[in-house]
């Protein structure tokens, strides 16, 4: 998917298909093992899948099922790719993935935030909490589906602090008692933590059920929340404000004039903002999050990301 300017300005100097001013967390993780960036599955021109495939899609959620591009659809796309790639490789298409590569591959999951955030727009807090098990079930279904097709290595990110995102802070009906000490919405963060607790339990369960599997659960919430709780430590300013958006303080977010739409404003290049467009993070924030992931201090079990390159 291609996004317009000023996306990509900090690193690629042009839009790069990423909702950020530069690199994403996955880009930094890939750099750490000296590999090439993942190619999107729907890349129309000259795709090279030898270094991996990215099935992610902006706005994707676990539900509703069978709608572009929910998690279930992404798994269906993977299944098609999983079937066709070895066949085409034998016919001379070199930019594809072999049978052995699928078995050795690392399958990274980072999903759930859109489900929770979207649910809060039309459901009560209690109704959102009641919906979480169905979101977890879809992730369970996806992991087990890939396992049945030979996948054995899984890297699972939990979700970040929803209540600290400028978009959420801007559009959510709120009261003075809803804010925590850092200005984030506590009910949404509590829901995120409940989701994370259930996701962690799923990973523990699957680890015992799926023979010969390696499942790493990564606490993204703690890493990201620390940025909002201690912005000065990392050199950030205006932690709850989008760099690119409309409306100015306190959040610089407006649904009608989003980043890239005519009339938006954007912070100066080099500014240290945590949030890029109201939802997604800046390259500066992504770099810090990735470095903490690579430390293994937030991983259960504490396995290095490069471990999977050496199996």
JSON list of N, CA and C in Angstrom, two decimals, residues 221-276:
[
{"chain": "A", "resi": 221, "resn": "UNK", "atom": "N", "xyz": [3.69, -3.44, 25.31]},
{"chain": "A", "resi": 221, "resn": "UNK", "atom": "CA", "xyz": [2.99, -2.44, 26.13]},
{"chain": "A", "resi": 221, "resn": "UNK", "atom": "C", "xyz": [3.96, -1.73, 27.07]},
{"chain": "A", "resi": 222, "resn": "UNK", "atom": "N", "xyz": [4.74, -2.52, 27.80]},
{"chain": "A", "resi": 222, "resn": "UNK", "atom": "CA", "xyz": [5.67, -1.93, 28.78]},
{"chain": "A", "resi": 222, "resn": "UNK", "atom": "C", "xyz": [6.70, -1.04, 28.09]},
{"chain": "A", "resi": 223, "resn": "UNK", "atom": "N", "xyz": [7.20, -1.49, 26.96]},
{"chain": "A", "resi": 223, "resn": "UNK", "atom": "CA", "xyz": [8.20, -0.70, 26.23]},
{"chain": "A", "resi": 223, "resn": "UNK", "atom": "C", "xyz": [7.61, 0.63, 25.78]},
{"chain": "A", "resi": 224, "resn": "UNK", "atom": "N", "xyz": [6.43, 0.58, 25.17]},
{"chain": "A", "resi": 224, "resn": "UNK", "atom": "CA", "xyz": [5.83, 1.79, 24.61]},
{"chain": "A", "resi": 224, "resn": "UNK", "atom": "C", "xyz": [5.32, 2.73, 25.71]},
{"chain": "A", "resi": 225, "resn": "UNK", "atom": "N", "xyz": [4.75, 2.17, 26.75]},
{"chain": "A", "resi": 225, "resn": "UNK", "atom": "CA", "xyz": [4.21, 3.04, 27.81]},
{"chain": "A", "resi": 225, "resn": "UNK", "atom": "C", "xyz": [5.33, 3.83, 28.49]},
{"chain": "A", "resi": 226, "resn": "UNK", "atom": "N", "xyz": [6.50, 3.22, 28.57]},
{"chain": "A", "resi": 226, "resn": "UNK", "atom": "CA", "xyz": [7.63, 3.91, 29.19]},
{"chain": "A", "resi": 226, "resn": "UNK", "atom": "C", "xyz": [8.01, 5.17, 28.41]},
{"chain": "A", "resi": 227, "resn": "UNK", "atom": "N", "xyz": [7.79, 5.16, 27.09]},
{"chain": "A", "resi": 227, "resn": "UNK", "atom": "CA", "xyz": [8.08, 6.36, 26.29]},
{"chain": "A", "resi": 227, "resn": "UNK", "atom": "C", "xyz": [7.17, 7.51, 26.72]},
{"chain": "A", "resi": 228, "resn": "UNK", "atom": "N", "xyz": [5.88, 7.21, 26.96]},
{"chain": "A", "resi": 228, "resn": "UNK", "atom": "CA", "xyz": [4.93, 8.24, 27.36]},
{"chain": "A", "resi": 228, "resn": "UNK", "atom": "C", "xyz": [5.12, 8.66, 28.82]},
{"chain": "A", "resi": 229, "resn": "UNK", "atom": "N", "xyz": [5.54, 7.72, 29.65]},
{"chain": "A", "resi": 229, "resn": "UNK", "atom": "CA", "xyz": [5.72, 8.01, 31.07]},
{"chain": "A", "resi": 229, "resn": "UNK", "atom": "C", "xyz": [7.00, 8.80, 31.33]},
{"chain": "A", "resi": 230, "resn": "UNK", "atom": "N", "xyz": [8.02, 8.57, 30.50]},
{"chain": "A", "resi": 230, "resn": "UNK", "atom": "CA", "xyz": [9.32, 9.22, 30.71]},
{"chain": "A", "resi": 230, "resn": "UNK", "atom": "C", "xyz": [9.86, 9.79, 29.40]},
{"chain": "A", "resi": 231, "resn": "UNK", "atom": "N", "xyz": [9.12, 10.68, 28.75]},
{"chain": "A", "resi": 231, "resn": "UNK", "atom": "CA", "xyz": [9.55, 11.16, 27.43]},
{"chain": "A", "resi": 231, "resn": "UNK", "atom": "C", "xyz": [10.89, 11.87, 27.44]},
{"chain": "A", "resi": 232, "resn": "UNK", "atom": "N", "xyz": [11.15, 12.68, 28.48]},
{"chain": "A", "resi": 232, "resn": "UNK", "atom": "CA", "xyz": [12.40, 13.44, 28.53]},
{"chain": "A", "resi": 232, "resn": "UNK", "atom": "C", "xyz": [13.62, 12.53, 28.58]},
{"chain": "A", "resi": 233, "resn": "UNK", "atom": "N", "xyz": [13.47, 11.36, 29.19]},
{"chain": "A", "resi": 233, "resn": "UNK", "atom": "CA", "xyz": [14.57, 10.40, 29.27]},
{"chain": "A", "resi": 233, "resn": "UNK", "atom": "C", "xyz": [15.07, 10.03, 27.88]},
{"chain": "A", "resi": 234, "resn": "UNK", "atom": "N", "xyz": [14.16, 10.00, 26.93]},
{"chain": "A", "resi": 234, "resn": "UNK", "atom": "CA", "xyz": [14.49, 9.61, 25.56]},
{"chain": "A", "resi": 234, "resn": "UNK", "atom": "C", "xyz": [14.61, 10.81, 24.62]},
{"chain": "A", "resi": 235, "resn": "UNK", "atom": "N", "xyz": [14.49, 12.02, 25.17]},
{"chain": "A", "resi": 235, "resn": "UNK", "atom": "CA", "xyz": [14.62, 13.22, 24.36]},
{"chain": "A", "resi": 235, "resn": "UNK", "atom": "C", "xyz": [13.37, 13.62, 23.60]},
{"chain": "A", "resi": 236, "resn": "UNK", "atom": "N", "xyz": [12.21, 13.05, 23.99]},
{"chain": "A", "resi": 236, "resn": "UNK", "atom": "CA", "xyz": [10.97, 13.37, 23.28]},
{"chain": "A", "resi": 236, "resn": "UNK", "atom": "C", "xyz": [10.28, 14.59, 23.86]},
{"chain": "A", "resi": 237, "resn": "UNK", "atom": "N", "xyz": [9.52, 15.27, 23.01]},
{"chain": "A", "resi": 237, "resn": "UNK", "atom": "CA", "xyz": [8.69, 16.41, 23.43]},
{"chain": "A", "resi": 237, "resn": "UNK", "atom": "C", "xyz": [7.24, 16.12, 23.04]},
{"chain": "A", "resi": 238, "resn": "UNK", "atom": "N", "xyz": [6.32, 16.81, 23.67]},
{"chain": "A", "resi": 238, "resn": "UNK", "atom": "CA", "xyz": [4.89, 16.66, 23.35]},
{"chain": "A", "resi": 238, "resn": "UNK", "atom": "C", "xyz": [4.49, 15.20, 23.17]},
{"chain": "A", "resi": 239, "resn": "UNK", "atom": "N", "xyz": [4.63, 14.39, 24.20]},
{"chain": "A", "resi": 239, "resn": "UNK", "atom": "CA", "xyz": [4.44, 12.94, 24.05]},
{"chain": "A", "resi": 239, "resn": "UNK", "atom": "C", "xyz": [3.06, 12.50, 23.59]},
{"chain": "A", "resi": 240, "resn": "UNK", "atom": "N", "xyz": [2.02, 13.30, 23.86]},
{"chain": "A", "resi": 240, "resn": "UNK", "atom": "CA", "xyz": [0.66, 12.90, 23.49]},
{"chain": "A", "resi": 240, "resn": "UNK", "atom": "C", "xyz": [0.17, 13.62, 22.24]},
{"chain": "A", "resi": 241, "resn": "UNK", "atom": "N", "xyz": [1.07, 14.22, 21.51]},
{"chain": "A", "resi": 241, "resn": "UNK", "atom": "CA", "xyz": [0.71, 15.03, 20.35]},
{"chain": "A", "resi": 241, "resn": "UNK", "atom": "C", "xyz": [1.26, 14.40, 19.07]},
{"chain": "A", "resi": 242, "resn": "UNK", "atom": "N", "xyz": [0.43, 14.33, 18.03]},
{"chain": "A", "resi": 242, "resn": "UNK", "atom": "CA", "xyz": [0.88, 13.80, 16.74]},
{"chain": "A", "resi": 242, "resn": "UNK", "atom": "C", "xyz": [1.79, 14.81, 16.05]},
{"chain": "A", "resi": 243, "resn": "UNK", "atom": "N", "xyz": [2.85, 14.33, 15.46]},
{"chain": "A", "resi": 243, "resn": "UNK", "atom": "CA", "xyz": [3.74, 15.19, 14.68]},
{"chain": "A", "resi": 243, "resn": "UNK", "atom": "C", "xyz": [3.03, 15.69, 13.44]},
{"chain": "A", "resi": 244, "resn": "UNK", "atom": "N", "xyz": [2.29, 14.79, 12.79]},
{"chain": "A", "resi": 244, "resn": "UNK", "atom": "CA", "xyz": [1.63, 15.11, 11.52]},
{"chain": "A", "resi": 244, "resn": "UNK", "atom": "C", "xyz": [0.12, 14.99, 11.69]},
{"chain": "A", "resi": 245, "resn": "UNK", "atom": "N", "xyz": [-0.59, 16.10, 11.53]},
{"chain": "A", "resi": 245, "resn": "UNK", "atom": "CA", "xyz": [-2.04, 16.07, 11.70]},
{"chain": "A", "resi": 245, "resn": "UNK", "atom": "C", "xyz": [-2.64, 17.44, 11.53]},
{"chain": "A", "resi": 246, "resn": "UNK", "atom": "N", "xyz": [-3.64, 17.74, 12.37]},
{"chain": "A", "resi": 246, "resn": "UNK", "atom": "CA", "xyz": [-4.30, 19.03, 12.27]},
{"chain": "A", "resi": 246, "resn": "UNK", "atom": "C", "xyz": [-4.96, 19.36, 13.60]},
{"chain": "A", "resi": 247, "resn": "UNK", "atom": "N", "xyz": [-4.89, 20.64, 13.99]},
{"chain": "A", "resi": 247, "resn": "UNK", "atom": "CA", "xyz": [-5.59, 21.08, 15.18]},
{"chain": "A", "resi": 247, "resn": "UNK", "atom": "C", "xyz": [-4.71, 21.63, 16.28]},
{"chain": "A", "resi": 248, "resn": "UNK", "atom": "N", "xyz": [-3.41, 21.37, 16.20]},
{"chain": "A", "resi": 248, "resn": "UNK", "atom": "CA", "xyz": [-2.52, 21.88, 17.23]},
{"chain": "A", "resi": 248, "resn": "UNK", "atom": "C", "xyz": [-2.70, 21.18, 18.56]},
{"chain": "A", "resi": 249, "resn": "UNK", "atom": "N", "xyz": [-2.25, 21.84, 19.63]},
{"chain": "A", "resi": 249, "resn": "UNK", "atom": "CA", "xyz": [-2.32, 21.26, 20.96]},
{"chain": "A", "resi": 249, "resn": "UNK", "atom": "C", "xyz": [-3.78, 21.04, 21.36]},
{"chain": "A", "resi": 250, "resn": "UNK", "atom": "N", "xyz": [-4.08, 20.02, 22.20]},
{"chain": "A", "resi": 250, "resn": "UNK", "atom": "CA", "xyz": [-3.09, 19.16, 22.83]},
{"chain": "A", "resi": 250, "resn": "UNK", "atom": "C", "xyz": [-2.68, 17.92, 22.04]},
{"chain": "A", "resi": 251, "resn": "UNK", "atom": "N", "xyz": [-3.49, 17.53, 21.01]},
{"chain": "A", "resi": 251, "resn": "UNK", "atom": "CA", "xyz": [-3.22, 16.26, 20.36]},
{"chain": "A", "resi": 251, "resn": "UNK", "atom": "C", "xyz": [-2.87, 16.37, 18.87]},
{"chain": "A", "resi": 252, "resn": "UNK", "atom": "N", "xyz": [-3.18, 17.50, 18.25]},
{"chain": "A", "resi": 252, "resn": "UNK", "atom": "CA", "xyz": [-2.93, 17.71, 16.82]},
{"chain": "A", "resi": 252, "resn": "UNK", "atom": "C", "xyz": [-3.53, 16.59, 15.97]},
{"chain": "A", "resi": 253, "resn": "UNK", "atom": "N", "xyz": [-4.77, 16.24, 16.27]},
{"chain": "A", "resi": 253, "resn": "UNK", "atom": "CA", "xyz": [-5.44, 15.19, 15.50]},
{"chain": "A", "resi": 253, "resn": "UNK", "atom": "C", "xyz": [-6.86, 15.63, 15.15]},
{"chain": "A", "resi": 254, "resn": "UNK", "atom": "N", "xyz": [-7.23, 15.41, 13.90]},
{"chain": "A", "resi": 254, "resn": "UNK", "atom": "CA", "xyz": [-8.58, 15.68, 13.44]},
{"chain": "A", "resi": 254, "resn": "UNK", "atom": "C", "xyz": [-8.93, 14.63, 12.39]},
{"chain": "A", "resi": 255, "resn": "UNK", "atom": "N", "xyz": [-10.04, 13.92, 12.59]},
{"chain": "A", "resi": 255, "resn": "UNK", "atom": "CA", "xyz": [-10.41, 12.85, 11.68]},
{"chain": "A", "resi": 255, "resn": "UNK", "atom": "C", "xyz": [-10.58, 13.33, 10.24]},
{"chain": "A", "resi": 256, "resn": "UNK", "atom": "N", "xyz": [-10.97, 14.58, 10.08]},
{"chain": "A", "resi": 256, "resn": "UNK", "atom": "CA", "xyz": [-11.25, 15.10, 8.74]},
{"chain": "A", "resi": 256, "resn": "UNK", "atom": "C", "xyz": [-10.00, 15.58, 8.02]},
{"chain": "A", "resi": 257, "resn": "UNK", "atom": "N", "xyz": [-8.95, 15.88, 8.78]},
{"chain": "A", "resi": 257, "resn": "UNK", "atom": "CA", "xyz": [-7.70, 16.39, 8.16]},
{"chain": "A", "resi": 257, "resn": "UNK", "atom": "C", "xyz": [-6.55, 15.56, 8.71]},
{"chain": "A", "resi": 258, "resn": "UNK", "atom": "N", "xyz": [-6.46, 14.33, 8.28]},
{"chain": "A", "resi": 258, "resn": "UNK", "atom": "CA", "xyz": [-5.41, 13.45, 8.77]},
{"chain": "A", "resi": 258, "resn": "UNK", "atom": "C", "xyz": [-4.09, 13.73, 8.07]},
{"chain": "A", "resi": 259, "resn": "UNK", "atom": "N", "xyz": [-3.04, 13.12, 8.54]},
{"chain": "A", "resi": 259, "resn": "UNK", "atom": "CA", "xyz": [-1.70, 13.31, 7.97]},
{"chain": "A", "resi": 259, "resn": "UNK", "atom": "C", "xyz": [-1.71, 12.95, 6.49]},
{"chain": "A", "resi": 260, "resn": "UNK", "atom": "N", "xyz": [-1.23, 13.86, 5.66]},
{"chain": "A", "resi": 260, "resn": "UNK", "atom": "CA", "xyz": [-1.18, 13.64, 4.23]},
{"chain": "A", "resi": 260, "resn": "UNK", "atom": "C", "xyz": [-2.33, 14.24, 3.47]},
{"chain": "A", "resi": 261, "resn": "UNK", "atom": "N", "xyz": [-3.41, 14.57, 4.20]},
{"chain": "A", "resi": 261, "resn": "UNK", "atom": "CA", "xyz": [-4.56, 15.21, 3.57]},
{"chain": "A", "resi": 261, "resn": "UNK", "atom": "C", "xyz": [-4.31, 16.71, 3.48]},
{"chain": "A", "resi": 262, "resn": "UNK", "atom": "N", "xyz": [-4.80, 17.34, 2.44]},
{"chain": "A", "resi": 262, "resn": "UNK", "atom": "CA", "xyz": [-4.62, 18.78, 2.25]},
{"chain": "A", "resi": 262, "resn": "UNK", "atom": "C", "xyz": [-5.04, 19.54, 3.50]},
{"chain": "A", "resi": 263, "resn": "UNK", "atom": "N", "xyz": [-4.15, 20.41, 3.96]},
{"chain": "A", "resi": 263, "resn": "UNK", "atom": "CA", "xyz": [-4.42, 21.22, 5.14]},
{"chain": "A", "resi": 263, "resn": "UNK", "atom": "C", "xyz": [-3.74, 20.74, 6.39]},
{"chain": "A", "resi": 264, "resn": "UNK", "atom": "N", "xyz": [-3.09, 19.56, 6.35]},
{"chain": "A", "resi": 264, "resn": "UNK", "atom": "CA", "xyz": [-2.43, 19.04, 7.54]},
{"chain": "A", "resi": 264, "resn": "UNK", "atom": "C", "xyz": [-1.19, 19.89, 7.87]},
{"chain": "A", "resi": 265, "resn": "UNK", "atom": "N", "xyz": [-0.75, 19.81, 9.10]},
{"chain": "A", "resi": 265, "resn": "UNK", "atom": "CA", "xyz": [0.52, 20.42, 9.48]},
{"chain": "A", "resi": 265, "resn": "UNK", "atom": "C", "xyz": [1.45, 19.32, 9.98]},
{"chain": "A", "resi": 266, "resn": "UNK", "atom": "N", "xyz": [2.73, 19.61, 9.97]},
{"chain": "A", "resi": 266, "resn": "UNK", "atom": "CA", "xyz": [3.70, 18.60, 10.38]},
{"chain": "A", "resi": 266, "resn": "UNK", "atom": "C", "xyz": [4.83, 19.26, 11.15]},
{"chain": "A", "resi": 267, "resn": "UNK", "atom": "N", "xyz": [5.32, 18.58, 12.18]},
{"chain": "A", "resi": 267, "resn": "UNK", "atom": "CA", "xyz": [6.40, 19.14, 12.98]},
{"chain": "A", "resi": 267, "resn": "UNK", "atom": "C", "xyz": [7.68, 19.23, 12.15]},
{"chain": "A", "resi": 268, "resn": "UNK", "atom": "N", "xyz": [8.61, 20.04, 12.61]},
{"chain": "A", "resi": 268, "resn": "UNK", "atom": "CA", "xyz": [9.87, 20.23, 11.89]},
{"chain": "A", "resi": 268, "resn": "UNK", "atom": "C", "xyz": [10.64, 18.92, 11.80]},
{"chain": "A", "resi": 269, "resn": "UNK", "atom": "N", "xyz": [11.34, 18.72, 10.71]},
{"chain": "A", "resi": 269, "resn": "UNK", "atom": "CA", "xyz": [12.18, 17.55, 10.56]},
{"chain": "A", "resi": 269, "resn": "UNK", "atom": "C", "xyz": [13.20, 17.48, 11.68]},
{"chain": "A", "resi": 270, "resn": "UNK", "atom": "N", "xyz": [13.38, 16.30, 12.23]},
{"chain": "A", "resi": 270, "resn": "UNK", "atom": "CA", "xyz": [14.32, 16.14, 13.34]},
{"chain": "A", "resi": 270, "resn": "UNK", "atom": "C", "xyz": [13.69, 16.31, 14.70]},
{"chain": "A", "resi": 271, "resn": "UNK", "atom": "N", "xyz": [12.42, 16.76, 14.74]},
{"chain": "A", "resi": 271, "resn": "UNK", "atom": "CA", "xyz": [11.73, 16.89, 16.02]},
{"chain": "A", "resi": 271, "resn": "UNK", "atom": "C", "xyz": [11.57, 15.52, 16.66]},
{"chain": "A", "resi": 272, "resn": "UNK", "atom": "N", "xyz": [11.67, 15.45, 17.98]},
{"chain": "A", "resi": 272, "resn": "UNK", "atom": "CA", "xyz": [11.57, 14.17, 18.67]},
{"chain": "A", "resi": 272, "resn": "UNK", "atom": "C", "xyz": [10.15, 13.98, 19.19]},
{"chain": "A", "resi": 273, "resn": "UNK", "atom": "N", "xyz": [9.30, 13.51, 18.32]},
{"chain": "A", "resi": 273, "resn": "UNK", "atom": "CA", "xyz": [7.93, 13.15, 18.70]},
{"chain": "A", "resi": 273, "resn": "UNK", "atom": "C", "xyz": [7.82, 11.63, 18.81]},
{"chain": "A", "resi": 274, "resn": "UNK", "atom": "N", "xyz": [6.97, 11.16, 19.70]},
{"chain": "A", "resi": 274, "resn": "UNK", "atom": "CA", "xyz": [6.72, 9.73, 19.81]},
{"chain": "A", "resi": 274, "resn": "UNK", "atom": "C", "xyz": [5.76, 9.28, 18.72]},
{"chain": "A", "resi": 275, "resn": "UNK", "atom": "N", "xyz": [4.70, 10.08, 18.54]},
{"chain": "A", "resi": 275, "resn": "UNK", "atom": "CA", "xyz": [3.64, 9.68, 17.61]},
{"chain": "A", "resi": 275, "resn": "UNK", "atom": "C", "xyz": [3.74, 10.44, 16.30]},
{"chain": "A", "resi": 276, "resn": "UNK", "atom": "N", "xyz": [3.50, 9.74, 15.20]},
{"chain": "A", "resi": 276, "resn": "UNK", "atom": "CA", "xyz": [3.61, 10.34, 13.89]},
{"chain": "A", "resi": 276, "resn": "UNK", "atom": "C", "xyz": [2.29, 10.96, 13.41]}
]
